[in-house]
Short mmCIF file of C-alpha atoms in Angstrom, two decimals:
data_model
loop_
_atom_site.label_atom_id
_atom_site.label_comp_id
_atom_site.label_asym_id
_atom_site.label_seq_id
_atom_site.Cartn_x
_atom_site.Cartn_y
_atom_site.Cartn_z
CA MET F 1 89.56 126.74 90.23
CA GLN F 2 90.62 129.82 88.72
CA ALA F 3 90.49 131.88 92.29
CA TYR F 4 93.83 129.72 93.06
CA ASP F 5 97.58 129.75 91.25
CA LEU F 6 97.66 126.63 90.26
CA GLU F 7 100.94 126.89 88.02
CA SER F 8 102.87 128.06 90.97
CA LEU F 9 102.20 124.42 92.85
CA ARG F 10 102.05 122.37 89.75
CA ASP F 11 104.86 119.37 90.46
CA SER F 12 105.99 121.96 93.31
CA ALA F 13 108.58 120.48 95.98
CA SER F 14 105.93 121.04 98.74
CA LEU F 15 103.10 118.97 97.68
CA LYS F 16 105.85 116.08 96.63
CA LYS F 17 106.84 115.78 99.93
CA ILE F 18 103.05 115.22 100.65
CA THR F 19 102.54 112.70 98.18
CA ASP F 20 105.73 111.20 98.72
CA PHE F 21 104.83 111.25 102.58
CA ALA F 22 101.18 109.80 101.95
CA ALA F 23 102.88 106.96 100.05
CA ALA F 24 104.91 105.91 102.73
CA LEU F 25 102.34 106.07 105.15
CA CYS F 26 100.10 104.05 103.80
CA GLY F 27 102.70 101.72 102.04
CA THR F 28 101.28 102.36 98.78
CA PRO F 29 103.16 102.72 95.17
CA ILE F 30 101.30 105.94 94.13
CA ALA F 31 100.00 108.95 95.62
CA LEU F 32 98.37 111.97 94.11
CA VAL F 33 97.18 115.48 94.82
CA SER F 34 94.32 115.58 91.91
CA LEU F 35 92.16 118.58 91.05
CA VAL F 36 88.93 117.62 89.26
CA GLU F 37 87.58 120.13 86.71
CA GLU F 38 84.35 119.96 83.96
CA THR F 39 86.20 117.56 81.62
CA GLN F 40 89.26 116.28 82.95
CA GLN F 41 91.24 115.87 86.33
CA THR F 42 94.94 117.35 87.04
CA PHE F 43 97.56 116.14 89.23
CA LEU F 44 99.00 118.86 91.07
CA SER F 45 101.71 116.37 92.46
CA ARG F 46 102.43 112.89 91.56
CA THR F 47 104.13 109.94 93.27
CA GLY F 48 104.69 106.71 91.56
CA LEU F 49 102.83 107.63 88.48
CA ASP F 50 103.73 109.50 85.21
CA VAL F 51 100.46 110.97 83.86
CA SER F 52 99.84 114.42 84.44
CA GLU F 53 95.94 114.17 83.82
CA THR F 54 92.91 111.63 82.30
CA PRO F 55 89.66 112.44 81.52
CA ARG F 56 87.03 113.08 84.40
CA GLU F 57 84.80 110.27 83.24
CA MET F 58 87.95 108.09 84.54
CA SER F 59 88.25 109.77 87.49
CA PHE F 60 87.49 108.36 90.96
CA CYS F 61 88.84 111.43 92.79
CA GLN F 62 85.13 112.99 91.25
CA HIS F 63 83.33 110.35 93.81
CA ALA F 64 85.83 111.02 96.68
CA MET F 65 85.40 114.68 96.74
CA LEU F 66 81.83 114.69 96.99
CA GLU F 67 82.45 112.57 100.48
CA ASP F 68 82.45 113.72 104.02
CA ARG F 69 85.03 111.44 104.95
CA ILE F 70 87.70 109.62 103.29
CA MET F 71 86.42 106.89 100.53
CA VAL F 72 87.95 103.80 100.66
CA ILE F 73 87.92 101.13 97.52
CA PRO F 74 89.22 97.88 98.70
CA ASP F 75 89.06 96.18 95.43
CA ALA F 76 87.87 98.45 92.35
CA THR F 77 87.04 95.12 90.37
CA GLN F 78 84.19 94.31 92.91
CA ASP F 79 82.86 97.87 93.06
CA PRO F 80 80.27 98.68 89.78
CA ARG F 81 81.05 102.02 89.58
CA PHE F 82 84.36 101.25 88.53
CA ILE F 83 84.92 97.72 87.66
CA ASP F 84 84.81 98.97 83.58
CA ASN F 85 86.79 101.78 84.29
CA ALA F 86 89.67 102.00 81.97
CA LEU F 87 92.19 102.89 85.25
CA VAL F 88 90.97 99.33 86.50
CA THR F 89 90.86 97.22 83.04
CA GLY F 90 93.90 99.18 81.77
CA ASP F 91 97.77 99.36 82.26
CA LEU F 92 97.63 100.86 85.29
CA HIS F 93 95.81 97.94 86.77
CA LEU F 94 94.19 100.07 89.85
CA ARG F 95 92.77 97.90 92.69
CA PHE F 96 92.76 99.95 95.95
CA TYR F 97 92.01 103.50 96.24
CA ALA F 98 91.70 105.71 99.04
CA GLY F 99 90.89 109.67 98.91
CA ALA F 100 90.87 112.14 101.30
CA PRO F 101 88.33 115.43 99.76
CA LEU F 102 89.84 118.73 99.27
CA VAL F 103 87.14 120.95 99.90
CA SER F 104 87.37 124.98 100.02
CA ASP F 105 86.19 127.05 102.93
CA ASP F 106 83.39 127.89 101.16
CA GLY F 107 82.47 124.21 100.75
CA ILE F 108 83.39 123.75 97.01
CA ALA F 109 84.81 120.20 96.34
CA LEU F 110 88.12 120.44 94.45
CA GLY F 111 89.31 117.05 94.63
CA SER F 112 91.29 114.48 96.60
CA LEU F 113 94.45 113.52 97.96
CA CYS F 114 94.52 110.05 97.01
CA VAL F 115 96.66 106.58 97.65
CA ILE F 116 96.39 104.05 94.95
CA ASP F 117 97.82 100.46 95.08
CA THR F 118 97.54 97.84 92.08
CA VAL F 119 96.71 95.01 94.16
CA PRO F 120 93.58 94.78 96.74
CA ARG F 121 93.86 95.63 100.15
CA GLN F 122 91.26 95.57 103.18
CA GLY F 123 91.92 98.98 103.89
CA LEU F 124 93.83 101.92 105.97
CA THR F 125 94.75 101.47 109.39
CA LYS F 126 93.08 104.41 111.94
CA LEU F 127 96.54 106.00 111.96
CA GLN F 128 96.61 105.55 107.87
CA MET F 129 93.43 107.60 107.82
CA GLN F 130 94.19 110.17 110.58
CA GLY F 131 97.40 110.76 108.29
CA LEU F 132 95.90 111.12 104.95
CA ALA F 133 93.24 113.61 106.42
CA THR F 134 96.28 115.58 108.09
CA LEU F 135 97.65 115.67 104.66
CA ALA F 136 94.90 116.76 102.88
CA ASP F 137 94.67 119.62 105.20
CA ASN F 138 98.09 120.49 104.38
CA VAL F 139 97.18 119.90 100.43
CA MET F 140 94.31 122.65 101.12
CA ALA F 141 96.74 125.03 102.90
CA ARG F 142 98.89 124.99 99.82
CA LEU F 143 96.05 125.81 97.89
CA ARG F 144 94.76 128.63 99.97
CA ASP F 145 98.40 130.05 100.27
CA SER F 146 97.94 130.13 96.57
CA ARG F 147 94.86 131.70 96.15
CA ASP F 148 95.81 135.52 95.79
CA ALA F 149 99.73 135.79 95.19
CA ALA F 150 99.45 139.76 96.08
CA ALA F 151 97.76 138.85 98.93
CA TRP F 152 100.04 136.28 100.23
CA ARG F 153 102.99 138.78 99.51
CA ALA F 154 101.18 141.32 101.94
CA THR F 155 100.74 138.81 104.46
CA ASP F 156 104.06 136.67 104.14
CA ARG F 157 104.23 137.00 108.17
CA ALA F 158 100.77 134.95 108.13
CA THR F 159 101.82 132.67 105.80
CA ARG F 160 105.04 131.78 107.54
CA ARG F 161 103.09 131.27 110.81
CA GLN F 162 100.66 128.87 108.50
CA LEU F 163 104.10 127.26 107.50
CA THR F 164 104.95 126.72 110.87
CA ASP F 165 101.91 125.38 111.74
CA SER F 166 101.97 122.73 109.32
CA GLU F 167 105.42 121.82 110.46
CA ASP F 168 103.92 121.55 113.99
CA ARG F 169 101.24 119.22 112.48
CA PHE F 170 103.27 117.33 110.81
CA ARG F 171 105.89 116.54 113.87
CA THR F 172 102.67 115.94 116.06
CA LEU F 173 101.48 113.18 113.23
CA ALA F 174 105.07 111.91 113.54
CA ASP F 175 105.10 111.55 117.46
CA THR F 176 101.88 109.77 117.48
CA MET F 177 103.34 107.09 114.88
CA PRO F 178 104.01 103.58 116.50
CA GLN F 179 107.17 103.41 114.40
CA MET F 180 110.36 105.62 114.89
CA VAL F 181 110.38 108.46 112.41
CA TRP F 182 113.68 110.02 110.93
CA SER F 183 114.64 112.42 108.59
CA THR F 184 117.88 113.51 107.06
CA LEU F 185 119.46 116.34 104.64
CA PRO F 186 120.24 114.89 100.83
CA ASP F 187 123.90 113.75 102.09
CA GLY F 188 122.67 111.41 104.88
CA TYR F 189 123.08 113.68 108.01
CA HIS F 190 120.20 112.50 110.47
CA ASP F 191 118.76 115.73 111.81
CA TYR F 192 115.43 114.74 113.00
CA TYR F 193 113.91 111.64 114.98
CA ASN F 194 110.25 111.20 116.37
CA ALA F 195 109.45 111.03 120.30
CA ARG F 196 109.42 107.17 119.36
CA TRP F 197 112.69 106.77 118.76
CA TYR F 198 114.02 108.65 122.07
CA GLU F 199 111.53 106.54 124.03
CA PHE F 200 112.56 103.15 122.14
CA THR F 201 116.35 103.73 122.23
CA GLY F 202 116.41 105.83 125.49
CA THR F 203 119.27 108.14 124.21
CA PRO F 204 119.16 111.65 124.96
CA LEU F 205 117.89 114.55 122.58
CA GLY F 206 120.14 115.18 119.90
CA SER F 207 122.80 112.24 120.52
CA THR F 208 122.33 110.29 117.64
CA ASP F 209 121.95 113.61 115.05
CA GLY F 210 124.71 113.31 112.28
CA GLU F 211 126.13 109.45 112.34
CA GLY F 212 125.45 108.63 115.84
CA TRP F 213 122.75 106.35 114.70
CA ASN F 214 125.13 103.84 114.19
CA ASP F 215 126.31 103.53 117.50
CA VAL F 216 122.67 102.12 118.73
CA PHE F 217 123.08 99.44 116.10
CA HIS F 218 124.41 95.99 117.02
CA PRO F 219 127.90 95.71 116.52
CA GLU F 220 127.54 93.06 114.31
CA ASP F 221 125.35 94.86 112.04
CA GLN F 222 127.15 98.06 111.95
CA ALA F 223 129.27 97.39 109.06
CA ARG F 224 125.95 95.95 107.00
CA ALA F 225 123.84 98.94 107.74
CA TRP F 226 126.67 101.42 106.57
CA GLU F 227 126.92 99.69 103.68
CA VAL F 228 123.05 99.31 102.47
CA TRP F 229 122.73 103.14 103.77
CA SER F 230 125.68 104.49 101.69
CA HIS F 231 124.47 102.52 98.97
CA SER F 232 121.55 104.34 98.81
CA LEU F 233 122.53 107.76 99.03
CA ALA F 234 124.75 106.92 96.14
CA THR F 235 122.34 105.88 94.07
CA GLY F 236 118.87 107.33 95.42
CA GLU F 237 117.19 103.64 95.83
CA PRO F 238 115.24 103.25 98.53
CA TYR F 239 116.51 102.23 101.64
CA GLN F 240 115.59 98.95 103.47
CA ILE F 241 117.49 96.61 105.82
CA GLU F 242 116.84 94.33 109.22
CA TYR F 243 118.96 94.95 111.86
CA ARG F 244 119.16 94.97 115.56
CA LEU F 245 118.65 98.16 117.64
CA ARG F 246 119.59 98.68 121.23
CA HIS F 247 116.61 99.27 123.36
CA PHE F 248 116.73 101.39 126.60
CA ASP F 249 116.61 98.44 128.68
CA GLY F 250 120.25 97.27 127.22
CA THR F 251 118.48 94.19 124.91
CA TYR F 252 118.80 94.36 121.35
CA ARG F 253 115.83 94.20 119.07
CA TRP F 254 115.14 93.45 115.47
CA VAL F 255 113.55 96.14 113.59
CA LEU F 256 112.69 96.91 109.99
CA GLY F 257 114.13 100.39 108.73
CA ARG F 258 112.99 101.77 105.42
CA ALA F 259 113.66 105.31 104.15
CA LEU F 260 112.44 106.91 100.83
CA PRO F 261 113.96 110.07 99.06
CA ILE F 262 112.07 113.18 98.90
CA ARG F 263 112.97 114.94 95.51
CA ASP F 264 111.95 118.54 94.31
CA ALA F 265 110.72 119.39 90.57
CA ASP F 266 114.19 118.48 89.09
CA GLY F 267 114.78 115.52 90.83
CA ARG F 268 117.02 116.43 93.30
CA ILE F 269 117.03 114.73 96.31
CA THR F 270 116.04 117.13 98.90
CA ARG F 271 115.82 114.98 102.02
CA TRP F 272 115.54 111.31 103.46
CA PHE F 273 112.21 110.18 105.06
CA GLY F 274 112.24 107.02 107.08
CA THR F 275 110.74 104.72 109.69
CA CYS F 276 112.11 102.03 112.00
CA THR F 277 109.52 99.39 112.85
CA ASP F 278 109.90 96.59 116.05
CA ILE F 279 109.70 93.23 114.25
CA HIS F 280 111.31 91.45 117.14
CA GLU F 281 108.24 89.22 117.93
CA GLN F 282 107.84 88.63 114.30
CA LYS F 283 111.43 87.66 113.96
CA LEU F 284 111.42 84.84 117.19
CA ALA F 285 108.43 83.85 115.89
CA LEU F 286 109.50 83.41 111.97
CA HIS F 287 112.73 81.47 113.26
CA GLU F 288 110.61 79.14 115.89
CA ARG F 289 108.37 78.26 113.15
CA GLU F 290 111.52 77.35 110.85
CA VAL F 291 112.97 75.24 113.65
CA ILE F 292 109.93 73.19 114.03
CA SER F 293 109.45 73.10 110.06
CA GLN F 294 112.98 71.59 109.53
CA GLU F 295 112.40 69.35 112.75
CA LEU F 296 109.08 67.87 111.02
CA SER F 297 110.91 67.77 107.71
CA HIS F 298 113.71 65.78 109.19
CA ARG F 299 111.62 63.20 110.60
CA ILE F 300 109.37 63.06 107.30
CA LYS F 301 112.82 61.93 105.51
CA ASN F 302 113.55 59.88 108.55
CA ILE F 303 109.81 58.12 107.76
CA PHE F 304 111.38 57.47 104.06
CA SER F 305 114.80 55.74 104.97
CA VAL F 306 112.45 53.74 107.51
CA ILE F 307 110.02 52.51 104.63
CA SER F 308 112.95 51.72 102.48
CA GLY F 309 114.44 49.40 105.18
CA LEU F 310 111.25 47.61 105.65
CA ILE F 311 111.00 47.01 101.84
CA SER F 312 114.75 45.75 101.93
CA PHE F 313 114.11 43.48 104.99
CA ALA F 314 110.69 41.91 103.13
CA ALA F 315 112.65 41.29 100.27
CA ARG F 316 115.25 39.05 102.18
CA SER F 317 112.70 37.28 103.96
CA GLN F 318 110.80 36.82 100.30
CA PRO F 319 113.34 36.48 97.55
CA GLY F 320 110.68 36.50 95.10
CA PHE F 321 109.95 40.18 95.79
CA ALA F 322 113.28 41.15 95.57
CA PRO F 323 112.75 42.49 92.10
CA ILE F 324 109.69 44.64 92.67
CA ALA F 325 111.32 45.53 96.12
CA ALA F 326 113.95 47.17 94.38
CA ASP F 327 111.89 49.21 91.90
CA LEU F 328 109.87 50.35 94.84
CA ARG F 329 112.88 51.43 96.82
CA GLN F 330 114.27 53.30 94.16
CA ARG F 331 111.14 55.27 93.82
CA ILE F 332 110.85 56.10 97.28
CA THR F 333 114.79 56.89 97.24
CA ALA F 334 113.55 59.59 94.26
CA LEU F 335 110.58 60.54 96.50
CA GLY F 336 113.06 60.95 99.12
CA ARG F 337 115.38 62.97 97.11
CA ALA F 338 112.74 65.32 96.02
CA HIS F 339 111.18 66.00 99.44
CA ASP F 340 115.30 66.75 100.61
CA PHE F 341 115.52 69.49 98.04
CA VAL F 342 112.23 71.39 98.44
CA ARG F 343 112.09 70.80 102.70
CA PRO F 344 113.03 73.78 104.45
CA HIS F 345 116.52 74.08 105.57
CA SER F 346 118.99 75.43 108.03
CA PRO F 347 121.79 77.75 106.10
CA GLN F 348 124.28 74.77 106.81
CA SER F 349 122.12 72.34 104.98
CA ARG F 350 120.49 74.29 102.30
CA PRO F 351 121.30 73.02 98.76
CA ALA F 352 123.64 74.64 96.53
CA VAL F 353 121.39 75.52 94.08
CA GLN F 354 117.84 77.91 94.57
CA GLN F 355 115.25 75.20 96.31
CA ASP F 356 112.57 76.30 94.38
CA SER F 357 114.07 75.57 90.69
CA LEU F 358 112.96 72.83 88.25
CA HIS F 359 116.46 72.45 86.74
CA GLY F 360 117.91 71.87 90.47
CA LEU F 361 115.40 69.44 91.11
CA LEU F 362 116.29 67.46 88.02
CA GLY F 363 119.82 67.72 88.53
CA GLU F 364 119.04 66.35 92.06
CA LEU F 365 116.90 63.71 90.66
CA PHE F 366 119.77 62.90 87.87
CA GLU F 367 122.73 62.75 89.93
CA PRO F 368 122.65 58.83 90.23
CA TYR F 369 122.62 58.08 86.59
CA GLN F 370 125.71 60.66 85.78
CA ARG F 371 129.04 59.33 84.83
CA GLY F 372 132.37 61.50 84.88
CA ASP F 373 132.86 64.41 83.04
CA HIS F 374 130.36 63.51 80.42
CA PRO F 375 127.13 63.27 82.05
CA PRO F 376 124.39 61.21 79.72
CA ILE F 377 121.25 63.38 81.04
CA THR F 378 121.53 67.31 80.41
CA VAL F 379 118.65 69.76 81.35
CA THR F 380 118.76 72.74 79.22
CA GLY F 381 115.96 75.35 78.61
CA ASP F 382 113.80 77.79 80.60
CA GLU F 383 114.03 77.81 84.54
CA ILE F 384 110.54 77.05 86.34
CA ALA F 385 109.53 77.93 89.98
CA ILE F 386 108.32 74.52 91.57
CA ASP F 387 107.20 73.83 95.22
CA ASP F 388 106.69 71.21 97.38
CA ARG F 389 103.52 70.06 96.33
CA SER F 390 104.38 69.66 92.39
CA ALA F 391 107.82 67.83 93.36
CA THR F 392 106.69 64.28 94.41
CA PRO F 393 104.68 64.13 90.80
CA LEU F 394 108.06 65.17 88.86
CA ALA F 395 110.05 62.77 91.20
CA LEU F 396 108.10 59.80 90.26
CA LEU F 397 107.62 60.80 86.33
CA PHE F 398 111.48 61.59 85.68
CA HIS F 399 112.61 58.99 88.16
CA GLU F 400 110.36 56.38 85.95
CA LEU F 401 111.61 57.88 82.28
CA ALA F 402 115.33 57.32 84.04
CA THR F 403 114.67 53.98 85.35
CA ASN F 404 113.18 52.95 81.87
CA ALA F 405 115.90 54.58 79.64
CA THR F 406 118.70 52.46 81.95
CA LYS F 407 116.80 49.48 81.25
CA TYR F 408 115.68 49.20 77.96
CA GLY F 409 116.58 52.87 76.48
CA ALA F 410 119.50 55.39 75.94
CA LEU F 411 121.18 54.39 79.53
CA SER F 412 121.26 51.23 78.86
CA THR F 413 124.66 51.60 76.76
CA ASP F 414 127.46 53.60 77.13
CA SER F 415 127.12 55.78 74.22
CA GLY F 416 123.57 56.73 74.74
CA THR F 417 122.58 60.34 76.11
CA ILE F 418 118.97 61.96 76.81
CA ALA F 419 118.30 65.58 76.41
CA VAL F 420 115.82 67.07 78.60
CA THR F 421 114.58 70.82 77.29
CA VAL F 422 112.33 72.84 79.43
CA VAL F 423 109.92 75.64 77.06
CA ARG F 424 108.10 77.88 79.03
CA GLY F 425 104.87 79.17 77.65
CA ASP F 426 102.45 82.05 78.64
CA ASN F 427 99.87 79.35 80.27
CA GLN F 428 101.69 76.01 80.16
CA ALA F 429 105.47 74.40 80.09
CA THR F 430 106.24 71.81 77.74
CA LEU F 431 109.09 69.16 79.19
CA TYR F 432 110.85 67.31 76.20
CA TRP F 433 112.73 63.82 76.77
CA THR F 434 114.79 62.74 73.95
CA GLU F 435 116.81 59.78 73.96
CA ARG F 436 119.37 59.10 71.44
CA GLY F 437 122.26 56.44 71.24
CA GLY F 438 120.66 53.37 72.64
CA PRO F 439 119.15 50.19 71.15
CA PRO F 440 116.70 50.03 68.67
CA VAL F 441 113.42 50.78 70.02
CA ILE F 442 109.36 49.93 68.74
CA ALA F 443 106.21 51.02 70.33
CA PRO F 444 104.93 48.44 72.70
CA ASP F 445 101.85 46.82 72.03
CA GLY F 446 99.29 45.39 74.55
CA PRO F 447 98.44 47.39 77.95
CA GLN F 448 100.21 49.39 79.49
CA GLY F 449 102.85 48.29 82.00
CA PHE F 450 103.40 49.54 85.96
CA GLY F 451 105.92 52.32 84.72
CA SER F 452 103.83 53.45 82.12
CA GLN F 453 100.86 53.92 84.22
CA LEU F 454 103.01 56.09 86.97
CA ILE F 455 103.93 58.01 84.25
CA GLU F 456 100.47 58.79 83.41
CA LEU F 457 99.43 59.14 86.92
CA SER F 458 102.04 61.64 87.75
CA ALA F 459 101.88 64.13 84.33
CA VAL F 460 98.29 63.95 83.78
CA ARG F 461 96.25 62.96 87.05
CA GLN F 462 98.46 64.96 89.71
CA LEU F 463 99.91 67.44 87.18
CA GLY F 464 97.17 67.84 85.05
CA GLY F 465 99.08 67.82 81.59
CA THR F 466 99.28 65.67 78.40
CA VAL F 467 101.88 62.85 77.56
CA THR F 468 102.81 62.24 73.99
CA ARG F 469 105.32 59.43 73.13
CA ASP F 470 107.25 59.03 69.50
CA TRP F 471 108.86 55.44 69.46
CA ARG F 472 111.72 56.61 67.16
CA PRO F 473 114.39 54.08 66.25
CA GLU F 474 117.22 56.16 67.31
CA GLY F 475 115.44 56.42 70.91
CA LEU F 476 112.00 57.46 72.72
CA ALA F 477 110.95 61.02 72.19
CA MET F 478 108.17 62.31 74.96
CA THR F 479 106.31 65.09 75.28
CA ILE F 480 104.84 66.48 78.14
CA THR F 481 102.63 69.49 78.55
CA VAL F 482 102.22 71.13 81.82
CA PRO F 483 99.84 74.32 83.07
CA LEU F 484 101.98 76.45 85.12
CA ALA F 485 99.92 76.67 87.78
CA ALA F 486 100.85 73.23 88.66
CA PHE F 487 104.09 73.58 89.23
CA ARG F 488 103.85 76.54 91.82
CA ARG F 489 100.92 77.64 93.93
CA GLY F 490 99.73 81.06 93.64
#
């Protein structure tokens, strides 16, 4: 290591460009140039990490640098070498790792250029592996350049040639990528596009430099694209947008545009590096699935209506069945409301509140019980995300509570009120149902009725929770505890 002028490279702009590019290429939040010494590993360049060094015994790179190819660890928690590593079990939460070895010309292992993610991944694509190896070669070129400062100055012409070769390698790599690649000056002036851009758009070379890129956007997307791009330039935040780009055949295709700023050692943006990925087929497939899902959900809603109609028809022909039919029809209506709330919607039919909102679902269920400007049922407390699986037992549970309150509890009088409070904990949520202002209540004796059994079925068996009741003179107070995992799929 002593042969290299490491201080001249530490946090240098040239290495920062490489780690920024490596992170963007591989889609990881972290990329590092790591040199492994006797007792520690030092990060000459860091993207997405504040730490500048760690003890050697924690180092993944000490293993990667001894390989003759890129070392890939899909999930560190499954690798016996790293399962107890502090970088895995600690705050960094390292899961995925890929490291290209950095080896000197005389075969000495120095460290690695690595990319890191905090979630497990299958691995890298062939293009990403090729790109990471090419970028590792660029790191070694920088290290070789620093080996002898005097010799570097004496051979300035050769060094410039090396840098030119490095730029040529970058352009070659960019031209082999399936995405359209572009780059801009700090003020957003576009001065580079790879070959894929010109192949896709069919525009003449150089015709989209500067602000000319916006002309090949769909007219309906141009203003929005300018707004998003201007925001990124003003704030330095990553750029991401979906828009329609004119294809060389004259049609417009959906693409995903992304860009990240490249900064120098002082944090100033020196360039923007971006890609455009053709997502047209995925966009069409997503739209088709959405249409089918909406149609299927609409038919399910119609089934609720048909069942409710059949119950009403049976009640008319069997008068003795009428009271039971009314309760059953109300329960089916509550299920229909829950389904309609969480089902896929078009932009026109989507509810005003967020569809995965517990507060929104309860508001939808309690709408029939509200009275003018002073609603008897209020919902307060923490928000919890729900999905279609939990909506059904939640609808049955709270519909049954509201129905019982209408018949026997707080909602049976004009002055009665009900407070629903949601308290979110670390692993579970507690739902409080508190009635006040109704007729005096006493704890029932004897076997549970159907309504109580339905509450137990919904809260305990389907949601995996617990239910406790407190029959206070001023009204029922019920506490329902449900694991957070029951509200929404992981």
